[in-house]
Structure formats: structure tokens, C-alpha cells
PDB file of C-alpha atoms in Angstrom:
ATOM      1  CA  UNK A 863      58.848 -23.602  15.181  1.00  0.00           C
ATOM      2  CA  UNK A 864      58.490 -19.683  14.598  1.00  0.00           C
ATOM      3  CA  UNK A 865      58.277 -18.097  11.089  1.00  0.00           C
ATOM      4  CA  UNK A 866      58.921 -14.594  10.349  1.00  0.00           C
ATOM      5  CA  UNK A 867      56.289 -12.230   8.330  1.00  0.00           C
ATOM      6  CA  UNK A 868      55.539  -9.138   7.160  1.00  0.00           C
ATOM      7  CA  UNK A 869      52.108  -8.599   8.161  1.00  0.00           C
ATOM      8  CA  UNK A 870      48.448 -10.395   7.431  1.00  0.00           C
ATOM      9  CA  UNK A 871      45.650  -9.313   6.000  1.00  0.00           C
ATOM     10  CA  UNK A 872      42.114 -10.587   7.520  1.00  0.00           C
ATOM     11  CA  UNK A 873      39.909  -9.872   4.214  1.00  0.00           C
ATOM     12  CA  UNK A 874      41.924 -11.108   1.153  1.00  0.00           C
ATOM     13  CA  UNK A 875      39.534 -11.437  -1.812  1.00  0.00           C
ATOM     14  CA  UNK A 876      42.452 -11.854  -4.779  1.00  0.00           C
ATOM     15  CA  UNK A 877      44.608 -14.032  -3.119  1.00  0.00           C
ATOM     16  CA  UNK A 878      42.634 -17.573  -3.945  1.00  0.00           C
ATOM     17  CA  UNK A 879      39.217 -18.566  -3.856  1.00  0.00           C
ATOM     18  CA  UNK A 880      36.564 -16.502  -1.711  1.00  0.00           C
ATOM     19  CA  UNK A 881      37.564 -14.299   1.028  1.00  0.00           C
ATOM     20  CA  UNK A 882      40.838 -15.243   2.829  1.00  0.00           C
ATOM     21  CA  UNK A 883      43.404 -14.519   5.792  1.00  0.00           C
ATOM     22  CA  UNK A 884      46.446 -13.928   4.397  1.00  0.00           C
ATOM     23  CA  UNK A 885      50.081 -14.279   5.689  1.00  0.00           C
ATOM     24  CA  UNK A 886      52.705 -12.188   3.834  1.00  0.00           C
ATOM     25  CA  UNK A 887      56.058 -14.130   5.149  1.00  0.00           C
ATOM     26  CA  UNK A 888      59.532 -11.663   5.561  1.00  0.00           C
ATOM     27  CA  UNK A 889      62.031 -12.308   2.826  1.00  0.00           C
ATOM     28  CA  UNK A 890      62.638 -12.657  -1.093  1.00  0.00           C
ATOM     29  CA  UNK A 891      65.865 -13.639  -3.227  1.00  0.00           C
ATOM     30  CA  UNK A 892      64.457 -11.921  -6.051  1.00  0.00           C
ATOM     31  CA  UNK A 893      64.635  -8.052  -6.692  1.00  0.00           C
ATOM     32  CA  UNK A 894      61.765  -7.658  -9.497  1.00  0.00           C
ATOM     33  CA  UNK A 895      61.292  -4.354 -11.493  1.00  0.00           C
ATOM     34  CA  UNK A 896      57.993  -3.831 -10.641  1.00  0.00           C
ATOM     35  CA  UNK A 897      58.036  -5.499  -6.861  1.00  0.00           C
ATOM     36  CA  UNK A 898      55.329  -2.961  -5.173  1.00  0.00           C
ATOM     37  CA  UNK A 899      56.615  -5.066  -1.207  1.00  0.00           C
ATOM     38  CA  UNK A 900      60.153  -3.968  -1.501  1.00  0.00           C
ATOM     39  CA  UNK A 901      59.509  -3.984   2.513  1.00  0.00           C
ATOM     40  CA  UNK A 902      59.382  -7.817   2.295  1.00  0.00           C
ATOM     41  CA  UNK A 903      62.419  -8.606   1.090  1.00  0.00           C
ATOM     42  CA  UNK A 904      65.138  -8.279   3.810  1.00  0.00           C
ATOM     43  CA  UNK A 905      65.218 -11.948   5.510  1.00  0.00           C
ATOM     44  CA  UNK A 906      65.760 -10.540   8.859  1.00  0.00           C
ATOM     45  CA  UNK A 907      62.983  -8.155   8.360  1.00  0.00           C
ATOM     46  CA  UNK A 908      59.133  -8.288  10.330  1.00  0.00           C
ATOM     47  CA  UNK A 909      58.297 -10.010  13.490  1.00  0.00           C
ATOM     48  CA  UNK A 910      58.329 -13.580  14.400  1.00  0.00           C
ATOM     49  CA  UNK A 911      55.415 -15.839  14.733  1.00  0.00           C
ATOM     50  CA  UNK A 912      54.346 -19.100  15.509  1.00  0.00           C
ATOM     51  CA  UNK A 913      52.088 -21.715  13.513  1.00  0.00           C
ATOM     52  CA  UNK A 914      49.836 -21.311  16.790  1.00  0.00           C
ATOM     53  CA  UNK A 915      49.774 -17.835  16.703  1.00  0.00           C
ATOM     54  CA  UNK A 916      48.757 -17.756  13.007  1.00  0.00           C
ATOM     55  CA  UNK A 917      45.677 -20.083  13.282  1.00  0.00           C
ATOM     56  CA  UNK A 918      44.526 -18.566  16.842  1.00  0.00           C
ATOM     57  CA  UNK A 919      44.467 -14.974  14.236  1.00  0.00           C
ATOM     58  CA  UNK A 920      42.577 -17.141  11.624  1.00  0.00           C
ATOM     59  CA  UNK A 921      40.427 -18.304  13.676  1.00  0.00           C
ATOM     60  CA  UNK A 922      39.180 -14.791  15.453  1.00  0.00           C
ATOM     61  CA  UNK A 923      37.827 -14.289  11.657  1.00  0.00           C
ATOM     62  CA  UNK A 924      36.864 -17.369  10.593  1.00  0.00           C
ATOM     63  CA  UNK A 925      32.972 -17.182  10.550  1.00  0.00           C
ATOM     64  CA  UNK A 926      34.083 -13.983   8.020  1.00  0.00           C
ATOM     65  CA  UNK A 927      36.112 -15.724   5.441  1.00  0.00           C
ATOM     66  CA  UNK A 928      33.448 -16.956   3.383  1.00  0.00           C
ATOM     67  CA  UNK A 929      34.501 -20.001   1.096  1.00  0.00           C
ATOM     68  CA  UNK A 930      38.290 -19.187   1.675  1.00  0.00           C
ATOM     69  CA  UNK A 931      41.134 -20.333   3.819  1.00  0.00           C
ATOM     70  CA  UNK A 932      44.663 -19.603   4.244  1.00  0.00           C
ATOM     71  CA  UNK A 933      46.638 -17.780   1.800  1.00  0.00           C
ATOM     72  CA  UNK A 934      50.667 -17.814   2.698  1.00  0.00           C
ATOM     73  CA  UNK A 935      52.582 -15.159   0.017  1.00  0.00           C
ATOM     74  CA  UNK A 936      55.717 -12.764   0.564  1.00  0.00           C
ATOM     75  CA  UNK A 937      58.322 -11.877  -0.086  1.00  0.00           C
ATOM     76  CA  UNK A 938      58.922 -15.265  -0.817  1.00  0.00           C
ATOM     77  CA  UNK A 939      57.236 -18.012   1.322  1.00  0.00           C
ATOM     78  CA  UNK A 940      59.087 -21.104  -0.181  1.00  0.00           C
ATOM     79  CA  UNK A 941      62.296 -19.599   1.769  1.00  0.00           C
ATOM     80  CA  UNK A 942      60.836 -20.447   5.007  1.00  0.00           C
ATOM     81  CA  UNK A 943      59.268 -23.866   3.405  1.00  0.00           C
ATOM     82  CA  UNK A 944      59.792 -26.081   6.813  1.00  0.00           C
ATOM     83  CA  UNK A 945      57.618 -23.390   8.806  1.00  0.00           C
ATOM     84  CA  UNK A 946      54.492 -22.593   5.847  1.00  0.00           C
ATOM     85  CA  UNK A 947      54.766 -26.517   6.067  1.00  0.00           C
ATOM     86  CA  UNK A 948      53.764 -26.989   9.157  1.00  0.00           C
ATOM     87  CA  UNK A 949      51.364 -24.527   8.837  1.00  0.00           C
ATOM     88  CA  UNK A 950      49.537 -25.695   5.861  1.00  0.00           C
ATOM     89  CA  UNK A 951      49.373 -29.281   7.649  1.00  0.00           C
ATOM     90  CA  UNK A 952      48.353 -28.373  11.265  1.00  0.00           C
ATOM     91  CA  UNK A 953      45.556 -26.148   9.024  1.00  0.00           C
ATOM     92  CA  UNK A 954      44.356 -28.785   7.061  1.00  0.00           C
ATOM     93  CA  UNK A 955      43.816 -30.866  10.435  1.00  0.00           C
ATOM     94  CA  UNK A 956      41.454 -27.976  11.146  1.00  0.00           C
ATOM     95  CA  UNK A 957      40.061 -28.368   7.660  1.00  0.00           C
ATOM     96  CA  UNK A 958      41.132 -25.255   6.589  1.00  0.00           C
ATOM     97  CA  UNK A 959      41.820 -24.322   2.639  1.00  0.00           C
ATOM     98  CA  UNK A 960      45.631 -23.848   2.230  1.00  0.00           C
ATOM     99  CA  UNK A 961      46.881 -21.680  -1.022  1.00  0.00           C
ATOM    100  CA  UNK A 962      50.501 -20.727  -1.630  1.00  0.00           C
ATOM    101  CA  UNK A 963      51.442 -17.664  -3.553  1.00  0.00           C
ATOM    102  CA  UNK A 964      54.497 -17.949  -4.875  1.00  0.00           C
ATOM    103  CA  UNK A 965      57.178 -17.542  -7.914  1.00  0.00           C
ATOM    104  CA  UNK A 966      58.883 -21.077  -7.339  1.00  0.00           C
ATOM    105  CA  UNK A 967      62.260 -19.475  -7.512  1.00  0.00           C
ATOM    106  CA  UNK A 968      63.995 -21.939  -4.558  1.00  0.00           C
ATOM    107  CA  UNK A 969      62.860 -25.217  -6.550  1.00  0.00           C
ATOM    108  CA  UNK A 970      65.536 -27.648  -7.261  1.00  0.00           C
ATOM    109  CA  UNK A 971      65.902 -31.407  -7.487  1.00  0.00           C
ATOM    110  CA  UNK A 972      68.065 -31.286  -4.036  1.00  0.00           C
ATOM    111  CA  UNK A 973      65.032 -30.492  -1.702  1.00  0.00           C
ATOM    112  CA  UNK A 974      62.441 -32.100  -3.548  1.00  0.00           C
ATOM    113  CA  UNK A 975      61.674 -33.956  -0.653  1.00  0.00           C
ATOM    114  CA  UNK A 976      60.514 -30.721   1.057  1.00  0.00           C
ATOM    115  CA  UNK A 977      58.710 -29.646  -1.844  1.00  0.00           C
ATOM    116  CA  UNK A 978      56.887 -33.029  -1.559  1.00  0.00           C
ATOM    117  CA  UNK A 979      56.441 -32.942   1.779  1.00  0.00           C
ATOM    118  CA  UNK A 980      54.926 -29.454   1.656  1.00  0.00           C
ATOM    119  CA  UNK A 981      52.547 -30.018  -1.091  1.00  0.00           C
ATOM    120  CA  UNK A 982      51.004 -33.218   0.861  1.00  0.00           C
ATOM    121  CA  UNK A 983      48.947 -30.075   2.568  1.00  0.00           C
ATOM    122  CA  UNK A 984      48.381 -27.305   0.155  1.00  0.00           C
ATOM    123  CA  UNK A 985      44.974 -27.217  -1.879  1.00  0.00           C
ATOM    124  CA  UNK A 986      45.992 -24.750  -4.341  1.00  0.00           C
ATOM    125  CA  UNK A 987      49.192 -22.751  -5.621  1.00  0.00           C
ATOM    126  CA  UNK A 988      49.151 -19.167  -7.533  1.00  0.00           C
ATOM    127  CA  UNK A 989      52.253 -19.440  -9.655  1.00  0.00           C
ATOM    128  CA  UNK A 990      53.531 -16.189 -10.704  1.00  0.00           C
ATOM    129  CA  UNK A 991      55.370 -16.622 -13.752  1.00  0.00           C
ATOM    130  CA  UNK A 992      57.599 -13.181 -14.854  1.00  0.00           C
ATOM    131  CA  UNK A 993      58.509 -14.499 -18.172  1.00  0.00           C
ATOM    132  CA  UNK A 994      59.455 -16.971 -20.321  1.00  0.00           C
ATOM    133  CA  UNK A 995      62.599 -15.929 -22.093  1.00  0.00           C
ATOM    134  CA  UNK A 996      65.493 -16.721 -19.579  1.00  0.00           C
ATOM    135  CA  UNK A 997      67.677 -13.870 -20.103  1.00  0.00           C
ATOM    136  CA  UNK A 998      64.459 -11.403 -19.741  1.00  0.00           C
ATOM    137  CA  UNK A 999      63.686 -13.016 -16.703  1.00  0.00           C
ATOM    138  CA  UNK A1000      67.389 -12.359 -15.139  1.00  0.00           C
ATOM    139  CA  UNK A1001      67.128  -8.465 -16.037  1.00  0.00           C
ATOM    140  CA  UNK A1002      63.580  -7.987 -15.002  1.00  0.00           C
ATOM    141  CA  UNK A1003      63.963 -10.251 -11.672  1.00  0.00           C
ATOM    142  CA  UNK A1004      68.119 -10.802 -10.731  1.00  0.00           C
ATOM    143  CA  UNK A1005      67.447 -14.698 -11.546  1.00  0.00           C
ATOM    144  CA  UNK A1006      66.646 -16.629 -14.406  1.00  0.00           C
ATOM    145  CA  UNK A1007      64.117 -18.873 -14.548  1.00  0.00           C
ATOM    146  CA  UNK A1008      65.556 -22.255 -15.536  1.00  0.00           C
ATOM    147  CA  UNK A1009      64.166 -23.527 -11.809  1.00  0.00           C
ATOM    148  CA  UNK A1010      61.329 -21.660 -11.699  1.00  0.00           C
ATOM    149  CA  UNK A1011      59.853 -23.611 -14.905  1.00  0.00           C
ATOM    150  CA  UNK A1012      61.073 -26.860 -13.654  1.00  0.00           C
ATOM    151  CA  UNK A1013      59.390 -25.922 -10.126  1.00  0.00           C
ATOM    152  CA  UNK A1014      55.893 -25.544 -12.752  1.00  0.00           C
ATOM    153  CA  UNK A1015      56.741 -28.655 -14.111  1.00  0.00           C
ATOM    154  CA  UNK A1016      56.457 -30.442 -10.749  1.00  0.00           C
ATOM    155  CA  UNK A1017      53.432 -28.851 -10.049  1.00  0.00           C
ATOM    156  CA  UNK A1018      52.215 -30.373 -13.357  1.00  0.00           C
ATOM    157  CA  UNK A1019      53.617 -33.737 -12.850  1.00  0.00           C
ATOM    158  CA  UNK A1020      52.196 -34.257  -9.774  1.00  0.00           C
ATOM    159  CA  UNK A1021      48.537 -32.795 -10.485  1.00  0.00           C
ATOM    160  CA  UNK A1022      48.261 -29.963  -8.286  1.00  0.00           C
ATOM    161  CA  UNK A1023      46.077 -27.286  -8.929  1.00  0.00           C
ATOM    162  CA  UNK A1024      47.525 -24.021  -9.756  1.00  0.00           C
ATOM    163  CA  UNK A1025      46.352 -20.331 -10.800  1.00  0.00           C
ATOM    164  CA  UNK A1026      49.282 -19.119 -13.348  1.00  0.00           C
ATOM    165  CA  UNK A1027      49.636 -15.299 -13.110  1.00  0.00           C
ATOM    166  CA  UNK A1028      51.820 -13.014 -15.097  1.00  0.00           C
ATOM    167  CA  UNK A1029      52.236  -9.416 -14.773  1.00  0.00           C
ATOM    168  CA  UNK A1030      52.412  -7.227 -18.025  1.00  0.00           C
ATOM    169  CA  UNK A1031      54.592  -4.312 -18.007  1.00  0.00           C
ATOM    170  CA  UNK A1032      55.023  -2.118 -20.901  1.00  0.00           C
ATOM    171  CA  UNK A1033      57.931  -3.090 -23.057  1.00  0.00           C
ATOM    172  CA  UNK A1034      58.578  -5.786 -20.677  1.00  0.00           C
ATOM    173  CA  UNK A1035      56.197  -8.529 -20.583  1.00  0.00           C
ATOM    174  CA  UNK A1036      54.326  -7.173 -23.064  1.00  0.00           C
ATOM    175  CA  UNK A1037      55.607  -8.385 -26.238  1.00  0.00           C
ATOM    176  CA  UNK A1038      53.565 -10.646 -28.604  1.00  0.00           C
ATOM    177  CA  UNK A1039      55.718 -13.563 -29.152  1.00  0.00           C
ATOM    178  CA  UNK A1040      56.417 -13.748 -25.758  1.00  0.00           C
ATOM    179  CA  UNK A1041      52.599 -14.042 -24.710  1.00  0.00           C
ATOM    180  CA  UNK A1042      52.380 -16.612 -27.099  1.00  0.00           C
ATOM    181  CA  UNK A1043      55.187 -18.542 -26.389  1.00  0.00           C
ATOM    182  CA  UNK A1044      54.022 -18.765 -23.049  1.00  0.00           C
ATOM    183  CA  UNK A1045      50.987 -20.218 -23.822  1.00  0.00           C
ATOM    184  CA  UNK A1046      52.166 -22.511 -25.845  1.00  0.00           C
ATOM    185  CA  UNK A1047      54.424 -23.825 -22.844  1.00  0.00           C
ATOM    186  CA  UNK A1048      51.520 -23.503 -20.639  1.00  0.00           C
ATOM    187  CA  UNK A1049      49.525 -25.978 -23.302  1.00  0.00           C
ATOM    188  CA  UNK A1050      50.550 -29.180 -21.014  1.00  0.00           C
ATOM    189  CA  UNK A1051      49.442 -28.177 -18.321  1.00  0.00           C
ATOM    190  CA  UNK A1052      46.070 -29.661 -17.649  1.00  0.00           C
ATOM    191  CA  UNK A1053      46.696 -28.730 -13.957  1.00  0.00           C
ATOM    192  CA  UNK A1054      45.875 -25.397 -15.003  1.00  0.00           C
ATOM    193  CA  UNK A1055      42.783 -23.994 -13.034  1.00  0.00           C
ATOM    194  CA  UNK A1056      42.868 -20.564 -13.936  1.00  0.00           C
ATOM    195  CA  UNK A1057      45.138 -17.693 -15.855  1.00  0.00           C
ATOM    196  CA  UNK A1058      45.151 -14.513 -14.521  1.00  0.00           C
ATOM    197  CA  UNK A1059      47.016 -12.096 -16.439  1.00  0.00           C
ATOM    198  CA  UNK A1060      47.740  -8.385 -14.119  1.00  0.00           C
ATOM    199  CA  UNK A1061      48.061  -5.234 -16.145  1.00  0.00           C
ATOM    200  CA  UNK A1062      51.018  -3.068 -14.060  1.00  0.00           C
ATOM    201  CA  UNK A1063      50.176  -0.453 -11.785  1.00  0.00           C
ATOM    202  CA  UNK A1064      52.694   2.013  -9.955  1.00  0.00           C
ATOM    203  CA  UNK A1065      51.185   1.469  -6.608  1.00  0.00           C
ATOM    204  CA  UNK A1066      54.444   0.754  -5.089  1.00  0.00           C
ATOM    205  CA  UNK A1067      56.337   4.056  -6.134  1.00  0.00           C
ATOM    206  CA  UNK A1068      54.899   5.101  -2.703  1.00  0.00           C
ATOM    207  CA  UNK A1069      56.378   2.774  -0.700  1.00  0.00           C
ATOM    208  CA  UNK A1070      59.937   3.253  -2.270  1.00  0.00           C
ATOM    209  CA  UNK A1071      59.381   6.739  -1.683  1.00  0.00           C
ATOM    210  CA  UNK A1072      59.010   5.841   2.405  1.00  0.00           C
ATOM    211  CA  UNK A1073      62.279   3.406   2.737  1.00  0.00           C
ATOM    212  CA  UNK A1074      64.228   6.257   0.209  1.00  0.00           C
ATOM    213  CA  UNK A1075      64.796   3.733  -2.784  1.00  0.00           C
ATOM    214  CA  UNK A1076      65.155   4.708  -6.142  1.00  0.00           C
ATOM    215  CA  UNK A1077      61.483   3.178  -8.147  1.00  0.00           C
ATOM    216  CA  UNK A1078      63.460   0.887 -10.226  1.00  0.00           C
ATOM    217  CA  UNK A1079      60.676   1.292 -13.426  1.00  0.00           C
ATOM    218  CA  UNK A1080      60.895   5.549 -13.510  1.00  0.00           C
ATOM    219  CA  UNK A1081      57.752   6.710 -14.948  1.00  0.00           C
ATOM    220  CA  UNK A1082      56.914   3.545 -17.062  1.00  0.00           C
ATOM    221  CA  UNK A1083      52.796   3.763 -17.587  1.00  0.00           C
ATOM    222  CA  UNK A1084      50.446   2.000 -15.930  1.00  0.00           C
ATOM    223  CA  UNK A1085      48.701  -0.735 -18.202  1.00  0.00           C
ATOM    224  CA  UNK A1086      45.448  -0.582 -19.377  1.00  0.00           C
ATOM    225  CA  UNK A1087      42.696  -3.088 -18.577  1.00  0.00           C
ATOM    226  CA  UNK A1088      42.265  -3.330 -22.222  1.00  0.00           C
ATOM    227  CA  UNK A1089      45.506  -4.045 -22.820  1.00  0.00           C
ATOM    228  CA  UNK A1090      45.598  -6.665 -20.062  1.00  0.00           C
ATOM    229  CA  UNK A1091      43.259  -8.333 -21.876  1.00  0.00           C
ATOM    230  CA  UNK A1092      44.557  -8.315 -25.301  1.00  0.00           C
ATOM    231  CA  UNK A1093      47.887  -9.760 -23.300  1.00  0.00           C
ATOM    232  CA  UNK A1094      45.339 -12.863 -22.268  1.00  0.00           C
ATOM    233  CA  UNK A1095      43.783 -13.554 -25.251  1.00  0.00           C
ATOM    234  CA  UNK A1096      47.468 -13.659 -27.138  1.00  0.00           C
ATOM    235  CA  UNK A1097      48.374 -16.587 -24.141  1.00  0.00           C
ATOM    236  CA  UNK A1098      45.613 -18.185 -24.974  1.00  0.00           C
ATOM    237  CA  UNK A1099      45.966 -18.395 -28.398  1.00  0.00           C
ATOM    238  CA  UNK A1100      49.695 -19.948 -27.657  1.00  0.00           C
ATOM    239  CA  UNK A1101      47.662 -22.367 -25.419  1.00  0.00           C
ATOM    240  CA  UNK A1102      45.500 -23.140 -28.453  1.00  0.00           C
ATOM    241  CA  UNK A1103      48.150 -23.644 -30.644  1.00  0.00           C
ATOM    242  CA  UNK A1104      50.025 -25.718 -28.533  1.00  0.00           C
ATOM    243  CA  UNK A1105      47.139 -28.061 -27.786  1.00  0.00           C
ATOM    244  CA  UNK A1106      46.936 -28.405 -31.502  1.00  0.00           C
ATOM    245  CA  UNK A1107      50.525 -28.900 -31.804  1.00  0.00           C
ATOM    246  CA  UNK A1108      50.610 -32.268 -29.603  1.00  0.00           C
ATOM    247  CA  UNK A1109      47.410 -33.748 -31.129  1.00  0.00           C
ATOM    248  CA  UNK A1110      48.740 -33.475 -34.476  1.00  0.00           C
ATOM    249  CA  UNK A1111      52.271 -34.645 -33.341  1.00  0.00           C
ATOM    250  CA  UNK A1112      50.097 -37.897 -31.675  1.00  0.00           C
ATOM    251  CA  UNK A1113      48.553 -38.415 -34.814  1.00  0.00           C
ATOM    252  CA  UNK A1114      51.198 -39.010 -36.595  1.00  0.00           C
TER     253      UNK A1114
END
């Protein structure tokens, strides 16, 4: 089976746990505002590989990538699921950490059995979550996110460990009530090992520039770090208050 990527990178450190080898796989339904691989997302795009290949690459820097593993993002890895498949599985038979970066947006109750099949091999999933009001979601991203929250759900229901991350753009993401309101959905999920929240850069206005596309986002600022983490502490307080929320409801 071949695959078709992007590129790797041999000394991820923000990708998952430690320091990683990561595969950024060709292709992406999704058209987000402040996308900084607008390179990744033509389908037909990159180079093809083989699961072979891959691991032969991993393993030339192995001995470097302390406490870290495999890290398959995009574009969109979930729309080549049959090929990160079997490369998560032959990679765990070489006891290799397998993390998938992804925004869930292929999900559906159809090809669950995929889903399940893939997740019988992946240690850890960063979920990238745009937002949580639907109709933001479709202008920020082309899609809404009905599937995307039901693909979180799964996750949740079946006890795998994810990393939640959510970028926050100015007078985007940013808004209060929407912070909240996502951590108050994110409240069940005990799954849960870490939240990062991103504060938007412009990093990618570059790369438009290069392919001669229009930087969808103009000159919106970048985002503080203090910002960034007033943005946390407002989803945590959701989280907070939705923990509270179902204990009273269960003492009722």
C-alpha cells in the first residue's frame, strides 16, 4: 500500500510527547482561515510513499527521538485512514509510539469500522477542535462540525487518550462564551490528557505569498501569549463548571 505526503520532519518536539518523526500526509477537505499548509491540501499533491519507506526513515533517527514516536498530521491524515493504519500497526509491532494529529472532520457512523480498526494501534490523538458553535465553524473552516464532535465523542467513549487543541484568532475564536462553552462540553471528557490552547500567528502569509493565494485573514494580529492564556483559563473555567453541573444533576 503507498500513501501520499507532504514532507516529514525528523525532530518534532510539539507534535506529541518528546521528540518525534513526523509525517505530514498530502490532502485536506477543509479550507481553514488561518491554515499556515495551504500546500497540503490538494489530494493529488506530494510524493508517494510506502509504510516501509516511512519506518526505514524513522528508523535512520531513532536513537535521536528521545521518548517520542511517530506523529502522522496533514493536511488531513484520516483521508488516507487505510494507509496511516497500516502504518500505526506495522509501528507498534516495532514498539513504536503512534500519535495522530488530526481535526476528525471524515468521522461518521458509516466507517466506524475503520475508525475502530485504526485506533486498535494509535497511543495518542491531538484533536484540533476550531470551534464549538456550528455555523462559526462552517465560515471559519468550509464544514461544520456536527461530525467532528461526534468523532470526539468516540474518542471519549472508547477511552483513548487525546490532547484537545484550539487555535484563538482574534474576533474568531476568541470570544468568551465560546471558550466557556467549550469547556463545559469538554467537562465529560475524562479522556482528556492535556489542553493546549495556540494563540494565532501569521506564519503562513509567506507561504500564500509563494503559491500566489490571497492570505484569507488580511492583516488580522497575531495573538498574544497573554491572551492565549486568558483564552485557557476561560475553558477551564467552562470545564469547572461543567464538572459541577453533572455532580449536582447526580445528586439530585
Amino acid at each position: 500500500m503507498k500513501g501520499r505526503i507532504h514532507s516529514t520532519e525528523s525532530f518534532g518536539t510539539v507534535d506529541g510527547p518528546g521528540i518525534r518523526y513526523v509525517v505530514f500526509m498530502q490532502g485536506c477537505p477543509m479550507r481553514c482561515l488561518y491554515c499556515h499548509n495551504p500546500d497540503t491540501w490538494n489530494v493529488n499533491g506530494g510524493r508517494e510513499v510506502t509504510v516501509q519507506e516511512l519506518l526505514n526513515e524513522y528508523d535512520s533517527y531513532r536513537e535521536f527521538l528521545k521518548n517520542g514516536g511517530i506523529t502522522v498530521t496533514g493536511g488531513e491524515p484520516l483521508l488516507q485512514i487505510d494507509f496511516v493504519t497500516e502504518l500505526f500497526k506495522a509501528a507498534k509491532l516495532r514498539d513504536i509510539h503512534t500519535c495522530l494529529d488530526t481535526s476528525g472532520v471524515t468521522f461518521s457512523e458509516s466507517n466506524r469500522e475503520k475508525f475502530d480498526a485504526l485506533f486498535m494501534h494509535t497511543d495518542l490523538v491531538l484533536l484540533d477542535i476550531k470551534h464549538i458553535d456550528n455555523q462559526v465553524h462552517k465560515r471559519l473552516t468550509g464544514h461544520g462540525n456536527e461530525n467532528i464532535l461526534k468523532f470526539a465523542e468516540y474518542l471519549r467513549d472508547k477511552n483513548i487518550p487525546v490532547w484537545i487543541r484550539h487555535v484563538v484568532v482574534p474576533n474568531i475564536t476568541d470570544k468568551s462564551e465560546d471558550l466557556f462553552r467549550l469547556g463545559e462540553y469538554l467537562s465529560s471528557f475524562r479522556n482528556m490528557k492535556a489542553l493546549d490552547v495556540l494563540p494565532y500567528h501569521d506564519m503562513g502569509k509567506v507561504k500564500y505569498e509563494a503559491l500566489g493565494m490571497e492570505y484569507p485573514l488580511g492583516n488580522t494580529p497575531v495573538l498574544s501569549k497573554e491572551d492565549g492564556i486568558k483564552a485557557r483559563d476561560i475553558i477551564i473555567k467552562g470545564i469547572k463548571s461543567g464538572l459541577r453541573k453533572r455532580k449536582e444533576s447526580k445528586n439530585l
